């Protein structure tokens, strides 16, 4: 048998074994998700075409994303037996292009030490951990145990860090017998380890959320860890936004576009405290010397003057972190986030499953007028799914004008690029609508100079007060005369990349019937230079 064939056979056998194990597991427990009459409608109307959702059950943060041997792996906070947050497992999905995901058997189950909270995974190529046997490269997951009993007893040492290893490329896992590898030092929220290999200092570096700061640790073998430093909560000054608890950090170097210089990026999710309410992810730019993260001076000044360093200004992108073990052709980093918000995630109107991930995005570092900032774009791979194309050019907009209708372009799974000029003093509003008078509005407000998304009339909104009470806004950063935008639509979500991705807004919505029309209006008149819409054919 050819090597590749035998490998396929092993995978099939493993999948069958796991499918059975999974089945047995599911039968053991009474599923808490009832079959509802709405299930079919829900699938047709709300299940995204290509954004990852679990088949059944609750999902939050992406965890342990890595690339190895042609496959991207996504693990995620998962409660398979209920559609609200519950005892956390790590669900698992794989993809060969970061777009089309296939759900795999559950990777990590909760045990007597606790629920399996968020964390990361690394490919231990050099077998520094010693878990690799017979020349197999071990994949190591580093996660948080959250102990419910201790939580109930109101103890501080609820959370600790633990590891597990896989010798079959991330499919099955063995928890380390000496867990935890980092005990709780008396900090209540002490979680979400993100580990990466630091090539310069030849050691593993972990960034960990610790209530309202992050802590850095290092290790040679992923088993014993040494505390290096912390960031974010010096007694003299708190750094960044502290509206709520700090969670899901990430630390990585990124080359600056068009130069040989590299800076370090620190992601910190915060809940609540987001720019438009609830949960969101802020970032810091600076240097990491193997021990300490120091913010860049200019960046720090900008941050203190006006904190607008968010990876996304929409309400629905949280807890995103980067994939490990990939280097992109264009020097960027890849990441995904959870497309929801703790303000209402448990109440969104789907019963079978809850939540989707964002599209995978590439992160770039831009240096503009001596200051650093990040810019984002959907991964290139999305372009290979482009189908039917519609193009409009040089349209003067005064009256509202219909640009696209579902009769000729399926808006529910499409990618739309546009370029608009003369808009700064005029503003514009795109409107997605259906014949139930549901609409989703987004555009630019010339008076307050902000981009906005208004989902107040987008269909089902009454499941939470916080879902649509306020219009989400984002100050424009670029001062280019022309505005470019990329819109990604997938039934119940919109991801907008304004100004080449320097401002991103992601939001979810639940129309009563699919949106069928896209129109554009501007009170005072502007020019739509181009609009190119492509259906995305991803099944
Ligand atoms: C972020 C978070 C993490 C935690 C996980 C629990 O959304 O609160 O800090 O590990 O979710 O599911």
mmCIF file of N, CA, C and O and ligand atoms in Angstrom, residues 58 60-61 63 77-78 85-86 88 116-119 144 159 191-192 209 245-248 269 271 279 318-319 338 342, ligand 1:
data_model
loop_
_atom_site.group_PDB
_atom_site.id
_atom_site.type_symbol
_atom_site.label_atom_id
_atom_site.label_comp_id
_atom_site.label_asym_id
_atom_site.label_seq_id
_atom_site.Cartn_x
_atom_site.Cartn_y
_atom_site.Cartn_z
ATOM 1 N N UNK A 58 -23.072 24.720 22.091
ATOM 2 C CA UNK A 58 -22.513 26.052 22.343
ATOM 3 C C UNK A 58 -21.050 26.135 21.906
ATOM 4 O O UNK A 58 -20.288 25.188 22.053
ATOM 5 N N UNK A 60 -17.689 29.171 22.140
ATOM 6 C CA UNK A 60 -17.118 30.528 22.239
ATOM 7 C C UNK A 60 -15.686 30.527 21.718
ATOM 8 O O UNK A 60 -15.484 30.025 20.594
ATOM 9 N N UNK A 61 -14.733 31.053 22.430
ATOM 10 C CA UNK A 61 -13.397 31.377 21.888
ATOM 11 C C UNK A 61 -12.754 30.327 20.971
ATOM 12 O O UNK A 61 -12.788 29.130 21.277
ATOM 13 N N UNK A 63 -9.508 28.318 20.062
ATOM 14 C CA UNK A 63 -8.383 27.858 20.906
ATOM 15 C C UNK A 63 -7.384 27.096 20.056
ATOM 16 O O UNK A 63 -7.757 26.487 19.050
ATOM 17 N N UNK A 77 -13.809 26.650 22.432
ATOM 18 C CA UNK A 77 -14.567 26.458 23.662
ATOM 19 C C UNK A 77 -15.932 25.912 23.268
ATOM 20 O O UNK A 77 -16.652 26.528 22.461
ATOM 21 N N UNK A 78 -16.293 24.773 23.849
ATOM 22 C CA UNK A 78 -17.468 24.064 23.342
ATOM 23 C C UNK A 78 -18.210 23.392 24.480
ATOM 24 O O UNK A 78 -17.592 22.774 25.362
ATOM 25 N N UNK A 85 -23.547 28.553 27.467
ATOM 26 C CA UNK A 85 -22.228 28.266 28.036
ATOM 27 C C UNK A 85 -22.373 27.228 29.153
ATOM 28 O O UNK A 85 -23.299 27.297 29.954
ATOM 29 N N UNK A 86 -21.483 26.270 29.224
ATOM 30 C CA UNK A 86 -21.557 25.215 30.250
ATOM 31 C C UNK A 86 -20.181 24.605 30.443
ATOM 32 O O UNK A 86 -19.170 25.233 30.118
ATOM 33 N N UNK A 88 -16.853 23.375 29.913
ATOM 34 C CA UNK A 88 -16.116 23.598 28.665
ATOM 35 C C UNK A 88 -15.253 22.417 28.236
ATOM 36 O O UNK A 88 -14.507 21.838 29.026
ATOM 37 N N UNK A 116 -12.202 22.721 30.683
ATOM 38 C CA UNK A 116 -11.034 23.042 29.850
ATOM 39 C C UNK A 116 -11.270 24.427 29.236
ATOM 40 O O UNK A 116 -12.013 24.562 28.256
ATOM 41 N N UNK A 117 -10.653 25.421 29.813
ATOM 42 C CA UNK A 117 -10.820 26.791 29.321
ATOM 43 C C UNK A 117 -9.836 27.062 28.170
ATOM 44 O O UNK A 117 -9.070 26.200 27.765
ATOM 45 N N UNK A 118 -9.840 28.316 27.724
ATOM 46 C CA UNK A 118 -9.088 28.669 26.511
ATOM 47 C C UNK A 118 -7.582 28.484 26.657
ATOM 48 O O UNK A 118 -7.042 28.514 27.768
ATOM 49 N N UNK A 119 -6.932 28.348 25.522
ATOM 50 C CA UNK A 119 -5.481 28.193 25.495
ATOM 51 C C UNK A 119 -4.997 28.042 24.064
ATOM 52 O O UNK A 119 -5.728 28.329 23.112
ATOM 53 N N UNK A 144 -6.227 26.196 30.248
ATOM 54 C CA UNK A 144 -6.522 26.507 31.645
ATOM 55 C C UNK A 144 -7.536 25.516 32.194
ATOM 56 O O UNK A 144 -8.534 25.229 31.538
ATOM 57 N N UNK A 159 -8.232 28.782 38.898
ATOM 58 C CA UNK A 159 -7.692 28.478 37.570
ATOM 59 C C UNK A 159 -6.186 28.192 37.614
ATOM 60 O O UNK A 159 -5.437 28.864 38.333
ATOM 61 N N UNK A 191 -5.796 32.992 33.389
ATOM 62 C CA UNK A 191 -6.130 32.010 32.345
ATOM 63 C C UNK A 191 -5.691 32.391 30.930
ATOM 64 O O UNK A 191 -5.184 33.465 30.689
ATOM 65 N N UNK A 192 -5.987 31.474 30.023
ATOM 66 C CA UNK A 192 -5.865 31.643 28.570
ATOM 67 C C UNK A 192 -4.402 31.738 28.104
ATOM 68 O O UNK A 192 -4.003 32.716 27.447
ATOM 69 N N UNK A 209 -3.388 35.787 30.826
ATOM 70 C CA UNK A 209 -4.210 36.852 31.411
ATOM 71 C C UNK A 209 -4.299 36.643 32.914
ATOM 72 O O UNK A 209 -4.497 35.521 33.377
ATOM 73 N N UNK A 245 -12.475 42.385 32.915
ATOM 74 C CA UNK A 245 -11.354 41.478 33.114
ATOM 75 C C UNK A 245 -10.573 41.288 31.799
ATOM 76 O O UNK A 245 -11.161 41.319 30.720
ATOM 77 N N UNK A 246 -9.257 41.161 31.917
ATOM 78 C CA UNK A 246 -8.431 40.900 30.728
ATOM 79 C C UNK A 246 -8.430 39.401 30.441
ATOM 80 O O UNK A 246 -8.289 38.591 31.366
ATOM 81 N N UNK A 247 -8.544 39.060 29.138
ATOM 82 C CA UNK A 247 -8.637 37.649 28.748
ATOM 83 C C UNK A 247 -7.886 37.428 27.430
ATOM 84 O O UNK A 247 -7.598 38.372 26.698
ATOM 85 N N UNK A 248 -7.644 36.168 27.134
ATOM 86 C CA UNK A 248 -7.152 35.722 25.826
ATOM 87 C C UNK A 248 -6.080 36.616 25.197
ATOM 88 O O UNK A 248 -6.281 37.164 24.102
ATOM 89 N N UNK A 269 -7.848 40.822 25.022
ATOM 90 C CA UNK A 269 -9.297 40.950 24.988
ATOM 91 C C UNK A 269 -9.759 41.448 26.350
ATOM 92 O O UNK A 269 -9.143 41.135 27.369
ATOM 93 N N UNK A 271 -13.394 42.262 28.754
ATOM 94 C CA UNK A 271 -14.832 42.067 28.862
ATOM 95 C C UNK A 271 -15.345 42.486 30.230
ATOM 96 O O UNK A 271 -14.979 41.860 31.224
ATOM 97 N N UNK A 279 -17.734 42.939 25.022
ATOM 98 C CA UNK A 279 -16.389 42.391 24.876
ATOM 99 C C UNK A 279 -15.739 42.808 23.554
ATOM 100 O O UNK A 279 -16.416 42.877 22.526
ATOM 101 N N UNK A 318 -14.481 38.668 19.270
ATOM 102 C CA UNK A 318 -13.870 38.601 20.596
ATOM 103 C C UNK A 318 -12.919 37.413 20.696
ATOM 104 O O UNK A 318 -13.070 36.412 19.983
ATOM 105 N N UNK A 319 -11.959 37.560 21.625
ATOM 106 C CA UNK A 319 -11.085 36.451 22.029
ATOM 107 C C UNK A 319 -10.251 35.880 20.891
ATOM 108 O O UNK A 319 -9.790 34.747 20.967
ATOM 109 N N UNK A 338 -13.992 35.011 17.773
ATOM 110 C CA UNK A 338 -15.339 34.477 18.030
ATOM 111 C C UNK A 338 -16.328 35.580 17.659
ATOM 112 O O UNK A 338 -16.206 36.703 18.155
ATOM 113 N N UNK A 342 -20.199 38.803 24.765
ATOM 114 C CA UNK A 342 -20.720 38.242 26.021
ATOM 115 C C UNK A 342 -21.994 38.933 26.480
ATOM 116 O O UNK A 342 -22.723 38.403 27.316
HETATM 117 C C1 LIG B 1 -13.240 34.502 26.959
HETATM 118 C C2 LIG B 1 -13.300 33.504 28.108
HETATM 119 C C3 LIG B 1 -11.902 33.058 28.490
HETATM 120 C C4 LIG B 1 -12.141 31.719 29.107
HETATM 121 C C5 LIG B 1 -13.268 31.181 28.265
HETATM 122 C C6 LIG B 1 -14.241 30.313 29.021
HETATM 123 O O1 LIG B 1 -14.385 34.565 26.205
HETATM 124 O O2 LIG B 1 -13.975 34.065 29.205
HETATM 125 O O3 LIG B 1 -11.229 33.961 29.317
HETATM 126 O O4 LIG B 1 -11.025 30.893 29.074
HETATM 127 O O5 LIG B 1 -13.955 32.297 27.749
HETATM 128 O O6 LIG B 1 -15.121 29.686 28.161
#
